[in-house]
Short mmCIF file of C-alpha atoms in Angstrom, two decimals:
data_model
loop_
_atom_site.label_atom_id
_atom_site.label_comp_id
_atom_site.label_asym_id
_atom_site.label_seq_id
_atom_site.Cartn_x
_atom_site.Cartn_y
_atom_site.Cartn_z
CA MET J 1012 27.12 -26.03 2.40
CA GLU J 1013 23.52 -26.36 1.36
CA LYS J 1014 23.02 -27.17 -2.30
CA PRO J 1015 21.05 -24.74 -4.48
CA LYS J 1016 17.53 -25.58 -5.44
CA SER J 1017 16.98 -27.83 -8.40
CA ILE J 1018 17.05 -26.39 -11.88
CA ARG J 1019 13.73 -25.57 -13.42
CA ILE J 1020 13.28 -25.79 -17.16
CA GLY J 1021 10.88 -23.46 -18.99
CA SER J 1022 7.16 -24.21 -18.82
CA THR J 1023 5.78 -27.12 -20.82
CA LYS J 1024 2.17 -25.93 -20.65
CA VAL J 1025 2.60 -22.97 -23.02
CA ARG J 1026 5.07 -23.89 -25.74
CA THR J 1027 4.37 -20.93 -28.00
CA GLY J 1028 4.36 -18.16 -25.37
CA CYS J 1029 6.80 -15.26 -25.38
CA ILE J 1030 10.31 -15.62 -23.99
CA THR J 1031 9.71 -12.99 -21.30
CA CYS J 1032 6.73 -14.81 -19.80
CA LYS J 1033 8.64 -18.09 -19.86
CA SER J 1034 11.54 -16.54 -17.98
CA ARG J 1035 9.06 -15.14 -15.42
CA ARG J 1036 7.37 -18.57 -15.19
CA ILE J 1037 3.89 -17.19 -15.82
CA LYS J 1038 1.28 -18.17 -18.37
CA CYS J 1039 1.37 -16.15 -21.58
CA ASP J 1040 -1.77 -15.26 -23.56
CA GLU J 1041 0.43 -15.43 -26.72
CA GLY J 1042 -0.79 -12.04 -27.94
CA LYS J 1043 1.27 -10.65 -30.81
CA PRO J 1044 3.24 -8.53 -31.37
CA THR J 1045 3.09 -7.95 -27.57
CA CYS J 1046 1.31 -10.14 -25.02
CA ARG J 1047 -0.86 -8.66 -22.28
CA ASN J 1048 1.56 -9.53 -19.46
CA CYS J 1049 4.36 -7.59 -21.14
CA ILE J 1050 2.09 -4.64 -21.89
CA ARG J 1051 1.06 -4.38 -18.23
CA SER J 1052 4.59 -4.79 -16.87
CA LYS J 1053 6.19 -2.67 -19.64
CA ARG J 1054 8.65 -5.40 -20.58
CA SER J 1055 10.14 -6.26 -23.94
CA CYS J 1056 8.06 -9.02 -25.55
CA THR J 1057 9.87 -11.38 -27.92
CA TYR J 1058 9.06 -14.80 -29.35
CA ALA J 1059 11.35 -17.65 -30.37
CA ASN J 1060 11.53 -18.43 -34.06
CA ASN J 1061 9.38 -21.58 -34.10
CA HIS J 1062 8.68 -22.64 -37.65
CA ASP J 1063 7.63 -26.12 -36.69
CA GLY J 1064 5.63 -25.12 -33.60
CA LYS J 1065 8.18 -26.74 -31.26
CA PRO J 1066 10.16 -24.71 -28.75
CA ASN J 1067 13.78 -24.16 -29.74
CA LEU J 1068 14.72 -22.30 -26.56
CA ARG J 1069 15.05 -23.69 -23.06
CA ILE J 1070 15.16 -21.26 -20.14
CA VAL J 1071 17.30 -22.36 -17.19
CA VAL J 1072 16.65 -20.54 -13.93
CA TYR J 1073 18.79 -21.07 -10.84
CA THR J 1074 17.24 -20.15 -7.50
CA PRO J 1075 19.93 -20.39 -4.80
CA ARG J 1076 18.96 -20.40 -1.16
CA ALA J 1077 19.35 -16.97 0.47
CA THR J 1078 22.37 -16.87 2.76
CA PHE J 1079 20.56 -14.91 5.48
CA ALA J 1080 17.94 -17.63 6.11
CA ALA J 1081 19.77 -20.17 8.27
CA THR J 1082 17.11 -22.08 10.22
CA SER J 1083 14.15 -23.96 8.82
CA ALA J 1084 11.75 -21.39 10.32
CA GLU J 1085 13.66 -18.53 8.68
CA LYS J 1086 13.70 -20.36 5.34
CA HIS J 1087 9.95 -20.96 5.58
CA SER J 1088 9.27 -17.27 6.31
CA LEU J 1089 11.55 -16.19 3.48
CA ASP J 1090 9.80 -18.57 1.08
CA PHE J 1091 6.45 -17.07 2.11
CA PHE J 1092 7.80 -13.56 1.53
CA LEU J 1093 9.04 -14.59 -1.92
CA ALA J 1094 5.71 -16.19 -2.82
CA GLN J 1095 3.33 -13.64 -1.26
CA MET J 1096 4.63 -10.44 0.31
CA ARG J 1097 7.00 -9.33 -2.44
CA THR J 1098 4.07 -9.14 -4.88
CA ARG J 1099 2.54 -6.49 -2.61
CA PHE J 1100 5.35 -4.13 -3.68
CA PRO J 1101 6.65 -3.14 -7.13
CA ILE J 1102 8.85 -5.91 -8.50
CA HIS J 1103 11.81 -3.57 -9.07
CA PHE J 1104 11.59 -2.60 -5.38
CA SER J 1105 11.32 -6.15 -4.06
CA GLN J 1106 14.17 -7.48 -6.18
CA ARG J 1107 16.61 -4.78 -5.09
CA VAL J 1108 15.66 -5.10 -1.44
CA LEU J 1109 16.15 -8.88 -1.55
CA GLN J 1110 19.57 -8.39 -3.11
CA ALA J 1111 20.52 -5.83 -0.46
CA ALA J 1112 19.33 -8.16 2.33
CA HIS J 1113 22.33 -10.44 1.66
CA ARG J 1114 24.61 -7.70 2.99
CA GLU J 1115 22.24 -5.75 5.27
CA ASP J 1116 21.19 -7.62 8.40
CA VAL J 1117 18.48 -5.03 9.12
CA LEU J 1118 16.69 -5.86 5.89
CA ALA J 1119 17.25 -9.60 6.30
CA HIS J 1120 15.50 -9.66 9.68
CA ALA J 1121 12.76 -7.30 8.45
CA ILE J 1122 12.02 -9.58 5.48
CA ILE J 1123 11.82 -12.69 7.65
CA ALA J 1124 9.61 -10.85 10.16
CA LEU J 1125 7.27 -9.64 7.41
CA GLY J 1126 6.97 -13.06 5.82
CA ALA J 1127 6.09 -14.69 9.14
CA MET J 1128 3.64 -11.98 10.24
CA GLN J 1129 1.86 -11.93 6.90
CA GLN J 1130 1.39 -15.68 7.03
CA CYS J 1131 0.08 -15.37 10.58
CA PHE J 1132 -2.30 -12.54 9.61
CA GLU J 1133 -3.66 -14.03 6.41
CA TYR J 1134 -3.90 -17.73 7.21
CA ASP J 1135 -3.99 -18.24 11.00
CA ASP J 1136 -6.90 -17.72 13.38
CA ALA J 1137 -7.79 -14.13 14.14
CA SER J 1138 -6.47 -14.54 17.70
CA ALA J 1139 -3.07 -15.89 16.63
CA ILE J 1140 -1.29 -12.53 16.79
CA GLY J 1141 -2.79 -11.33 20.06
CA ALA J 1142 -2.43 -14.75 21.70
CA TRP J 1143 1.26 -14.90 20.78
CA SER J 1144 1.22 -18.00 18.67
CA PRO J 1145 4.66 -19.49 17.92
CA LEU J 1146 4.65 -17.89 14.46
CA ALA J 1147 3.69 -14.47 15.83
CA THR J 1148 6.35 -14.74 18.53
CA PHE J 1149 8.95 -15.73 15.92
CA SER J 1150 8.06 -12.76 13.73
CA MET J 1151 8.24 -10.34 16.66
CA GLN J 1152 11.70 -11.61 17.58
CA HIS J 1153 13.06 -10.86 14.10
CA TYR J 1154 11.24 -7.52 14.05
CA GLY J 1155 12.89 -6.60 17.35
CA ARG J 1156 16.29 -7.56 15.96
CA ALA J 1157 15.76 -5.42 12.88
CA LEU J 1158 14.79 -2.42 15.07
CA ARG J 1159 17.80 -2.93 17.35
CA LEU J 1160 20.28 -3.34 14.49
CA LEU J 1161 19.01 -0.20 12.76
CA GLN J 1162 19.32 1.76 16.00
CA GLU J 1163 22.89 0.50 16.41
CA ARG J 1164 23.74 1.62 12.87
CA VAL J 1165 22.29 5.06 13.57
CA ASN J 1166 24.18 5.38 16.87
CA GLU J 1167 27.45 4.41 15.16
CA ALA J 1168 26.82 7.02 12.49
CA PHE J 1169 26.23 9.68 15.13
CA ILE J 1170 29.55 8.79 16.81
CA LEU J 1171 31.46 8.91 13.52
CA HIS J 1172 29.67 12.07 12.36
CA PRO J 1173 28.76 14.03 15.50
CA ARG J 1174 27.71 17.08 13.48
CA THR J 1175 24.74 15.16 12.17
CA LYS J 1176 23.39 14.54 15.66
CA GLY J 1177 20.07 16.25 16.10
CA ARG J 1178 19.30 16.24 12.38
CA GLY J 1179 16.90 13.79 10.83
CA ARG J 1180 15.28 12.71 14.08
CA ALA J 1181 12.44 10.27 13.53
CA ALA J 1182 8.99 11.02 14.85
CA GLY J 1183 9.38 8.13 17.29
CA ALA J 1184 12.03 5.89 18.75
CA GLU J 1185 10.62 2.84 16.95
CA THR J 1186 12.25 3.74 13.64
CA GLY J 1187 15.47 5.04 15.17
CA ALA J 1188 16.43 6.96 12.03
CA GLY J 1189 19.11 9.61 11.80
CA ALA J 1190 20.79 11.65 9.12
CA GLY J 1191 24.14 9.94 9.58
CA ALA J 1192 22.98 6.46 8.55
CA GLU J 1193 22.42 5.22 5.00
CA PRO J 1194 19.28 6.95 3.64
CA ASP J 1195 17.96 4.03 1.58
CA LEU J 1196 18.37 1.57 4.44
CA ILE J 1197 16.42 3.85 6.78
CA LEU J 1198 13.66 4.62 4.28
CA ILE J 1199 13.15 0.97 3.31
CA SER J 1200 13.04 0.09 7.00
CA CYS J 1201 10.34 2.73 7.58
CA ILE J 1202 8.21 1.11 4.86
CA PHE J 1203 8.72 -2.44 6.12
CA PHE J 1204 8.23 -1.49 9.78
CA ALA J 1205 5.01 0.35 8.93
CA CYS J 1206 3.71 -2.69 7.04
CA PHE J 1207 4.63 -4.95 9.95
CA GLU J 1208 2.75 -2.78 12.45
CA CYS J 1209 -0.25 -2.66 10.11
CA LEU J 1210 -0.26 -6.45 9.92
CA ARG J 1211 -0.28 -6.83 13.69
CA GLY J 1212 -2.98 -4.15 14.04
CA SER J 1213 -0.90 -1.45 15.75
CA THR J 1214 -2.13 1.57 13.82
CA GLN J 1215 -0.46 4.18 16.01
CA ALA J 1216 2.97 2.56 15.69
CA ALA J 1217 2.49 2.22 11.92
CA ILE J 1218 1.71 5.93 11.65
CA VAL J 1219 4.89 6.75 13.61
CA HIS J 1220 6.97 4.86 11.04
CA MET J 1221 5.05 6.41 8.14
CA ARG J 1222 5.51 9.95 9.43
CA SER J 1223 9.16 9.28 10.21
CA GLY J 1224 9.81 8.07 6.67
CA LEU J 1225 7.93 10.96 5.07
CA ASN J 1226 9.81 13.57 7.06
CA LEU J 1227 13.16 11.87 6.40
CA LEU J 1228 12.38 11.44 2.70
CA ARG J 1229 12.18 15.21 2.34
CA GLU J 1230 15.39 15.64 4.34
CA TYR J 1231 17.26 13.06 2.25
CA GLU J 1232 16.04 14.48 -1.05
CA ARG J 1233 19.40 16.01 -1.92
CA ASP J 1234 21.61 13.49 -0.13
CA PRO J 1235 23.94 11.98 -2.77
CA ARG J 1236 23.70 8.58 -1.05
CA THR J 1237 19.95 8.39 -1.61
CA GLY J 1238 19.10 5.98 -4.40
CA SER J 1239 21.99 3.60 -3.77
CA ILE J 1240 19.60 0.67 -3.25
CA ILE J 1241 16.24 1.87 -4.58
CA PRO J 1242 15.85 4.49 -7.33
CA LYS J 1243 14.71 7.81 -5.89
CA ARG J 1244 11.55 7.90 -7.98
CA THR J 1245 10.53 4.41 -6.85
CA MET J 1246 11.07 5.35 -3.21
CA ARG J 1247 9.08 8.55 -3.62
CA SER J 1248 6.25 6.62 -5.28
CA LEU J 1249 5.96 4.24 -2.30
CA PHE J 1250 6.00 7.10 0.21
CA THR J 1251 3.40 8.92 -1.86
CA ARG J 1252 1.10 5.97 -1.19
CA LEU J 1253 1.82 6.22 2.54
CA ASP J 1254 1.15 9.96 2.48
CA ASN J 1255 -2.12 9.36 0.65
CA GLN J 1256 -3.20 6.81 3.26
CA LEU J 1257 -2.52 9.20 6.13
CA ILE J 1258 -4.62 11.93 4.53
CA GLU J 1259 -7.36 9.55 3.35
CA MET J 1260 -7.86 8.19 6.82
CA ARG J 1261 -6.72 10.81 9.27
CA GLY J 1262 -5.97 14.00 7.39
CA SER J 1263 -9.20 15.60 8.54
CA SER J 1264 -8.60 14.61 12.15
CA LEU J 1265 -6.62 17.70 13.04
CA SER J 1266 -6.07 16.46 16.57
CA MET J 1267 -4.03 13.62 15.06
CA ALA J 1268 -1.76 15.94 13.09
CA SER J 1269 1.79 16.49 14.26
CA SER J 1270 3.24 19.98 14.29
CA ASP J 1271 6.52 18.45 13.06
CA ASP J 1272 4.96 17.09 9.89
CA ASN J 1273 5.92 18.81 6.68
CA LEU J 1274 2.63 18.56 4.81
CA GLU J 1275 3.48 19.76 1.32
CA VAL J 1276 2.72 17.53 -1.65
CA VAL J 1277 5.00 14.48 -1.70
CA ALA J 1278 4.49 13.34 -5.29
CA ARG J 1279 6.24 14.63 -8.36
CA ASP J 1280 4.19 15.22 -11.47
CA PRO J 1281 3.65 11.97 -13.44
CA LEU J 1282 6.05 11.16 -16.27
CA PRO J 1283 5.15 9.37 -19.53
CA GLU J 1284 7.13 6.29 -18.47
CA ASP J 1285 5.22 5.91 -15.19
CA ASP J 1286 2.65 3.13 -15.01
CA VAL J 1287 -1.02 3.90 -14.37
CA HIS J 1288 -0.82 3.07 -10.67
CA ASP J 1289 2.11 5.41 -9.95
CA SER J 1290 0.60 8.21 -12.02
CA LEU J 1291 -2.77 7.86 -10.31
CA ASN J 1292 -1.10 7.88 -6.90
CA ALA J 1293 0.75 11.07 -7.78
CA LEU J 1294 -2.38 12.88 -8.96
CA TRP J 1295 -4.28 11.70 -5.90
CA ASN J 1296 -1.58 13.19 -3.70
CA HIS J 1297 -2.33 16.62 -5.16
CA ILE J 1298 -6.08 16.13 -4.72
CA LEU J 1299 -5.79 14.93 -1.12
CA HIS J 1300 -3.53 17.78 -0.12
CA GLY J 1301 -6.11 20.12 -1.58
CA MET J 1302 -8.70 18.48 0.63
CA LEU J 1303 -6.42 18.85 3.64
CA ASP J 1304 -6.01 22.55 2.93
CA SER J 1305 -9.78 22.85 2.80
CA ALA J 1306 -10.09 21.07 6.16
CA ARG J 1307 -7.62 23.49 7.71
CA ALA J 1308 -9.58 26.43 6.36
CA LEU J 1309 -12.78 25.07 7.88
CA ALA J 1310 -11.07 24.52 11.23
CA LYS J 1311 -10.05 28.20 11.23
CA GLY J 1312 -13.62 29.27 10.53
CA GLU J 1313 -12.93 30.28 6.95
CA ALA J 1314 -15.46 29.73 4.17
CA PRO J 1315 -15.02 26.36 2.43
CA SER J 1316 -13.81 26.39 -1.16
CA PRO J 1317 -16.48 25.47 -3.75
CA SER J 1318 -14.10 22.87 -5.17
CA ILE J 1319 -10.79 21.23 -4.40
CA SER J 1320 -7.83 23.46 -5.19
CA THR J 1321 -4.57 21.68 -5.94
CA PRO J 1322 -0.98 22.89 -6.39
CA GLN J 1323 -1.05 21.32 -9.84
CA ALA J 1324 -3.24 23.54 -12.01
CA ASP J 1325 -3.84 20.96 -14.73
CA VAL J 1326 -4.54 17.99 -12.45
CA ARG J 1327 -7.98 17.51 -14.01
CA GLU J 1328 -6.57 17.38 -17.51
CA ASN J 1329 -3.85 14.96 -16.44
CA MET J 1330 -6.46 12.77 -14.79
CA LYS J 1331 -8.50 12.70 -18.01
CA GLN J 1332 -5.46 11.76 -20.08
CA LEU J 1333 -4.47 9.07 -17.61
CA HIS J 1334 -7.97 7.61 -17.66
CA HIS J 1335 -7.90 7.59 -21.46
CA THR J 1336 -4.58 5.69 -21.40
CA PHE J 1337 -5.96 3.22 -18.86
CA THR J 1338 -9.10 2.63 -20.93
CA ARG J 1339 -7.05 2.02 -24.06
CA LEU J 1340 -4.79 -0.50 -22.29
CA CYS J 1341 -7.79 -2.36 -20.85
CA ILE J 1342 -9.70 -2.80 -24.13
CA SER J 1343 -8.30 -6.29 -24.71
CA SER J 1344 -8.92 -7.35 -21.09
CA THR J 1345 -12.63 -6.47 -21.28
CA SER J 1346 -13.39 -8.89 -24.10
CA PRO J 1347 -15.61 -11.84 -23.10
CA SER J 1348 -12.90 -14.33 -24.04
CA SER J 1349 -10.30 -12.78 -21.75
CA PRO J 1350 -10.03 -14.34 -18.30
CA PRO J 1351 -9.88 -12.03 -15.27
CA PRO J 1352 -6.34 -11.21 -14.19
CA PRO J 1353 -4.93 -13.18 -11.25
CA GLU J 1354 -4.56 -11.22 -8.04
CA GLY J 1355 -1.09 -9.94 -7.22
CA VAL J 1356 0.63 -10.69 -10.55
CA ASP J 1357 1.52 -7.06 -11.14
CA TYR J 1358 1.66 -4.63 -8.22
CA GLY J 1359 -1.17 -2.12 -8.32
CA GLN J 1360 -2.28 -2.96 -11.85
CA ASP J 1361 -5.55 -4.78 -11.19
CA PRO J 1362 -8.01 -3.16 -13.62
CA ASP J 1363 -10.99 -3.40 -11.24
CA ILE J 1364 -9.15 -1.53 -8.48
CA LEU J 1365 -8.01 1.16 -10.92
CA ARG J 1366 -11.55 1.54 -12.29
CA ILE J 1367 -12.83 2.17 -8.77
CA TRP J 1368 -10.28 4.89 -8.12
CA PHE J 1369 -10.93 6.53 -11.47
CA LEU J 1370 -14.61 6.69 -10.49
CA LEU J 1371 -13.65 8.45 -7.27
CA SER J 1372 -11.55 11.09 -9.01
CA PRO J 1373 -14.32 13.30 -10.45
CA MET J 1374 -16.15 13.18 -7.10
CA LEU J 1375 -13.31 14.60 -5.07
CA LEU J 1376 -12.34 17.08 -7.75
CA THR J 1377 -15.81 18.65 -7.63
CA SER J 1378 -16.92 17.97 -4.04
CA ASN J 1379 -15.52 18.27 -0.57
CA THR J 1380 -15.56 15.27 1.76
CA TRP J 1381 -16.89 17.50 4.55
CA ASP J 1382 -19.53 19.34 2.53
CA PRO J 1383 -23.23 18.96 3.38
CA ALA J 1384 -24.75 15.64 2.38
CA ASP J 1385 -26.62 17.01 -0.66
CA ALA J 1386 -23.29 17.81 -2.39
CA TRP J 1387 -22.87 14.11 -3.07
CA GLY J 1388 -26.25 13.58 -4.71
CA PRO J 1389 -24.97 13.84 -8.31
CA HIS J 1390 -22.58 10.94 -7.68
CA ASN J 1391 -25.10 8.27 -6.67
CA ASP J 1392 -24.59 6.33 -9.91
CA ASN J 1393 -20.82 6.26 -9.40
CA PHE J 1394 -21.27 4.99 -5.85
CA ALA J 1395 -23.41 2.13 -7.18
CA ARG J 1396 -20.78 1.27 -9.78
CA ILE J 1397 -18.04 1.27 -7.13
CA VAL J 1398 -20.00 -1.22 -5.04
CA ALA J 1399 -20.67 -3.48 -8.03
CA ILE J 1400 -17.02 -3.53 -9.12
CA ALA J 1401 -15.82 -4.15 -5.56
CA GLU J 1402 -18.23 -7.05 -5.15
CA ALA J 1403 -16.99 -8.69 -8.35
CA TYR J 1404 -13.37 -8.12 -7.34
CA LEU J 1405 -13.88 -9.75 -3.93
CA ALA J 1406 -15.60 -12.74 -5.52
CA ARG J 1407 -12.66 -13.19 -7.90
CA CYS J 1408 -10.12 -12.96 -5.06
CA ALA J 1409 -12.04 -15.50 -2.95
CA ALA J 1410 -12.15 -17.95 -5.85
CA ALA J 1411 -8.42 -17.54 -6.51
CA ASN J 1412 -7.39 -17.91 -2.84
CA PRO J 1413 -10.05 -19.95 -1.01
CA SER J 1414 -7.78 -20.74 1.95
CA ARG J 1415 -6.84 -17.12 2.67
CA ARG J 1416 -8.78 -15.77 5.66
CA ARG J 1417 -7.65 -12.16 5.49
CA THR J 1418 -5.76 -10.04 2.97
CA PHE J 1419 -3.04 -7.42 3.36
CA ALA J 1420 -2.29 -4.93 0.57
CA PHE J 1421 0.00 -1.92 0.18
CA SER J 1422 -1.26 -0.56 -3.12
CA LEU J 1423 -4.61 1.04 -3.91
CA GLY J 1424 -7.50 -1.02 -2.57
CA ILE J 1425 -11.25 -1.17 -2.03
CA VAL J 1426 -11.59 -0.24 1.66
CA PRO J 1427 -11.28 3.58 1.33
CA PRO J 1428 -13.74 3.77 -1.62
CA LEU J 1429 -16.27 1.52 0.14
CA THR J 1430 -15.94 3.58 3.33
CA LEU J 1431 -16.60 6.79 1.40
CA THR J 1432 -19.55 5.13 -0.32
CA ALA J 1433 -21.02 4.00 3.01
CA THR J 1434 -20.77 7.47 4.52
CA ARG J 1435 -21.71 9.62 1.50
CA SER J 1436 -24.11 7.68 -0.73
CA ARG J 1437 -27.70 8.86 -0.44
CA ASP J 1438 -29.07 5.54 -1.73
CA PRO J 1439 -29.80 3.31 1.32
CA ARG J 1440 -29.36 0.13 -0.73
CA VAL J 1441 -25.94 1.18 -2.00
CA GLN J 1442 -24.96 2.35 1.47
CA GLN J 1443 -25.96 -0.94 3.09
CA LYS J 1444 -24.23 -2.95 0.37
CA ALA J 1445 -20.99 -1.04 0.95
CA LEU J 1446 -21.21 -1.69 4.69
CA TYR J 1447 -21.89 -5.38 4.04
CA LEU J 1448 -18.86 -5.76 1.75
CA LEU J 1449 -16.66 -4.03 4.31
CA SER J 1450 -17.91 -6.35 7.03
CA ILE J 1451 -17.10 -9.55 5.12
CA CYS J 1452 -14.00 -8.74 3.09
CA ASN J 1453 -11.45 -9.00 5.95
CA ARG J 1454 -8.93 -6.71 4.31
CA ARG J 1455 -6.18 -4.53 5.71
CA GLU J 1456 -4.82 -2.07 3.16
CA GLY J 1457 -2.00 -0.25 4.89
CA ILE J 1458 -3.56 1.50 7.88
CA TRP J 1459 -7.05 1.01 6.42
CA ASP J 1460 -8.81 -1.92 8.10
CA SER J 1461 -12.19 -3.10 6.81
CA LYS J 1462 -13.70 -3.89 10.20
CA VAL J 1463 -12.53 -0.61 11.74
CA SER J 1464 -13.94 1.18 8.70
CA VAL J 1465 -17.37 -0.32 9.38
CA GLN J 1466 -17.28 1.09 12.91
CA PHE J 1467 -16.15 4.48 11.63
CA ALA J 1468 -18.82 4.55 8.90
CA LEU J 1469 -21.64 3.69 11.30
CA LYS J 1470 -20.51 6.30 13.81
CA THR J 1471 -20.15 8.93 11.08
CA ILE J 1472 -23.62 8.19 9.70
CA GLU J 1473 -25.10 8.53 13.18
CA MET J 1474 -23.34 11.85 13.78
CA ASP J 1475 -24.31 13.22 10.37
CA GLN J 1476 -27.96 12.57 11.12
CA GLU J 1477 -27.70 15.01 14.02
CA VAL J 1478 -26.53 17.94 11.87
CA ARG J 1479 -28.98 17.68 8.97
CA ASP J 1480 -31.07 20.57 10.30
CA GLN J 1481 -28.14 22.93 10.76
CA PRO J 1482 -27.57 25.78 8.26
CA THR J 1483 -25.40 24.85 5.31
CA GLU J 1484 -22.54 27.08 6.46
CA GLU J 1485 -22.31 25.24 9.77
CA GLN J 1486 -22.69 21.70 8.46
CA ALA J 1487 -19.23 21.47 6.89
CA ALA J 1488 -17.39 22.54 10.05
CA THR J 1489 -19.55 20.26 12.22
CA ARG J 1490 -18.99 17.27 9.93
CA LEU J 1491 -15.23 17.90 10.08
CA LYS J 1492 -15.30 17.85 13.89
CA ASN J 1493 -17.48 14.73 13.86
CA ARG J 1494 -15.07 12.93 11.55
CA ALA J 1495 -12.16 13.78 13.84
CA ALA J 1496 -14.15 12.61 16.87
CA ALA J 1497 -15.03 9.33 15.17
CA PHE J 1498 -11.39 8.60 14.42
CA ASP J 1499 -10.31 9.62 17.91
CA ASP J 1500 -12.83 7.20 19.43
CA ILE J 1501 -12.31 4.22 17.12
CA LEU J 1502 -8.74 4.26 15.84
CA VAL J 1503 -7.15 3.45 19.17
CA ASP J 1504 -4.81 0.52 19.52
CA ASP J 1505 -6.46 -1.24 22.42
CA ASP J 1506 -3.95 -4.07 22.18
CA ASP J 1507 -0.80 -1.93 22.17
CA GLU J 1508 -0.41 -1.77 25.95
CA ARG J 1509 -0.94 -5.52 26.25
CA LEU J 1510 1.51 -6.15 23.39
CA VAL J 1511 4.21 -4.09 25.08
CA LYS J 1512 3.68 -5.76 28.44
CA HIS J 1513 3.96 -9.22 26.93
CA GLU J 1514 6.72 -8.46 24.42
CA PRO J 1515 8.48 -11.80 23.90
CA GLU J 1516 12.15 -12.01 24.70
CA GLU J 1517 14.52 -12.90 21.90
CA ASP J 1518 15.78 -16.42 21.70
CA ASP J 1519 19.36 -16.11 20.57
CA GLY J 1520 19.72 -19.83 20.63
#
């Protein structure tokens, strides 16, 4: 039997930091009564009673080797997941999934596949995935095993519970979900499979998994088994982000919409205990569904609404209160003596990213993405601020991770705001700066890809030039059709057919 990893004693660099930071093995700013790390992660912050300035507490942390990583390649991929990928999700999600992976082979293979594919995407040559490098082939083998095992579980459930057959069908065979299998296992798999397909650049397959999970989430809402691995609210928060991405990118492309999709608001209203990221995601879900309703009205030839209508009547007031809370929490981090936060320490809590999305909020609450160009004129200053913040954020990330060639993220990011800035700003300098940042940042944020966004932005700008002379009433409908056409032309997985033809066979040896 393999021996557990060596014991690590609490940090020697910060002897007067709080106990919580020491147990998490991160540097503490020693703020009292509560340090900044504990404020951001909403943890209890306590200090040892050090009268003489010497530590009187030693933290012992055991890190045993996961039982589901048997080979050296599997251990390496798991280590990469532990060091990198798990920080792309909320910590209380990652921890529970890792615990469940010891008894669920589906999750074990999905975790190993994600760790390997993320390493391939972020650190290998751009051609490594398409050229079937050994690491990409290894990741695809474990991904295939996870898909097959989940399908087997679903088939067994259908045999044991034949009355459930026909209920809970996924939007595609890739997810293989059914109502008879464990809800949490299926929903987590939808999230991981979607991330995997995003990493390998298969947007269509990722959307299949996303739509499958969203439709099943609504079906499993009242299933008593839901929440056995991941709390229901945490699961809903993650799927709210997926729903937001689908509407942000393709909600206006009505030709992409599925008649089977249940398109009501996914998010629940924010609660006081929610962090800023989750609350902002929830409010954005209301705003984006309002935009989608407006797009549908335009497609039917109805007059566009003068502003976004949302199912939540007080969404504007909630957004103001949330922004006030965010500003208050960030006061200490804006002081000149405070260093910028490291990337990925706390999921979705980077202050620069949140500032960008708070700048977007008043725009989309008062304008319509498909309105005539002059509707965006009052927001030129905000567009300039978005570009400036994004540029500083990218510089900080590059300095913190100089060897990383590309970046994958699941939480809020900079690609959608920069894409909106490039297509709606009336200042040519701001517009060109946004396009430049998109072209160099090499980021994939869910189904948003920076390089694809550049193509979409340029095509949209070209199409919008052609409708400037049309009457105002016609511009909105024409811009909606142009946006759909741009997505139809660009967001096509050119590599999917080649990937299927050259799917590597599993090596069971």
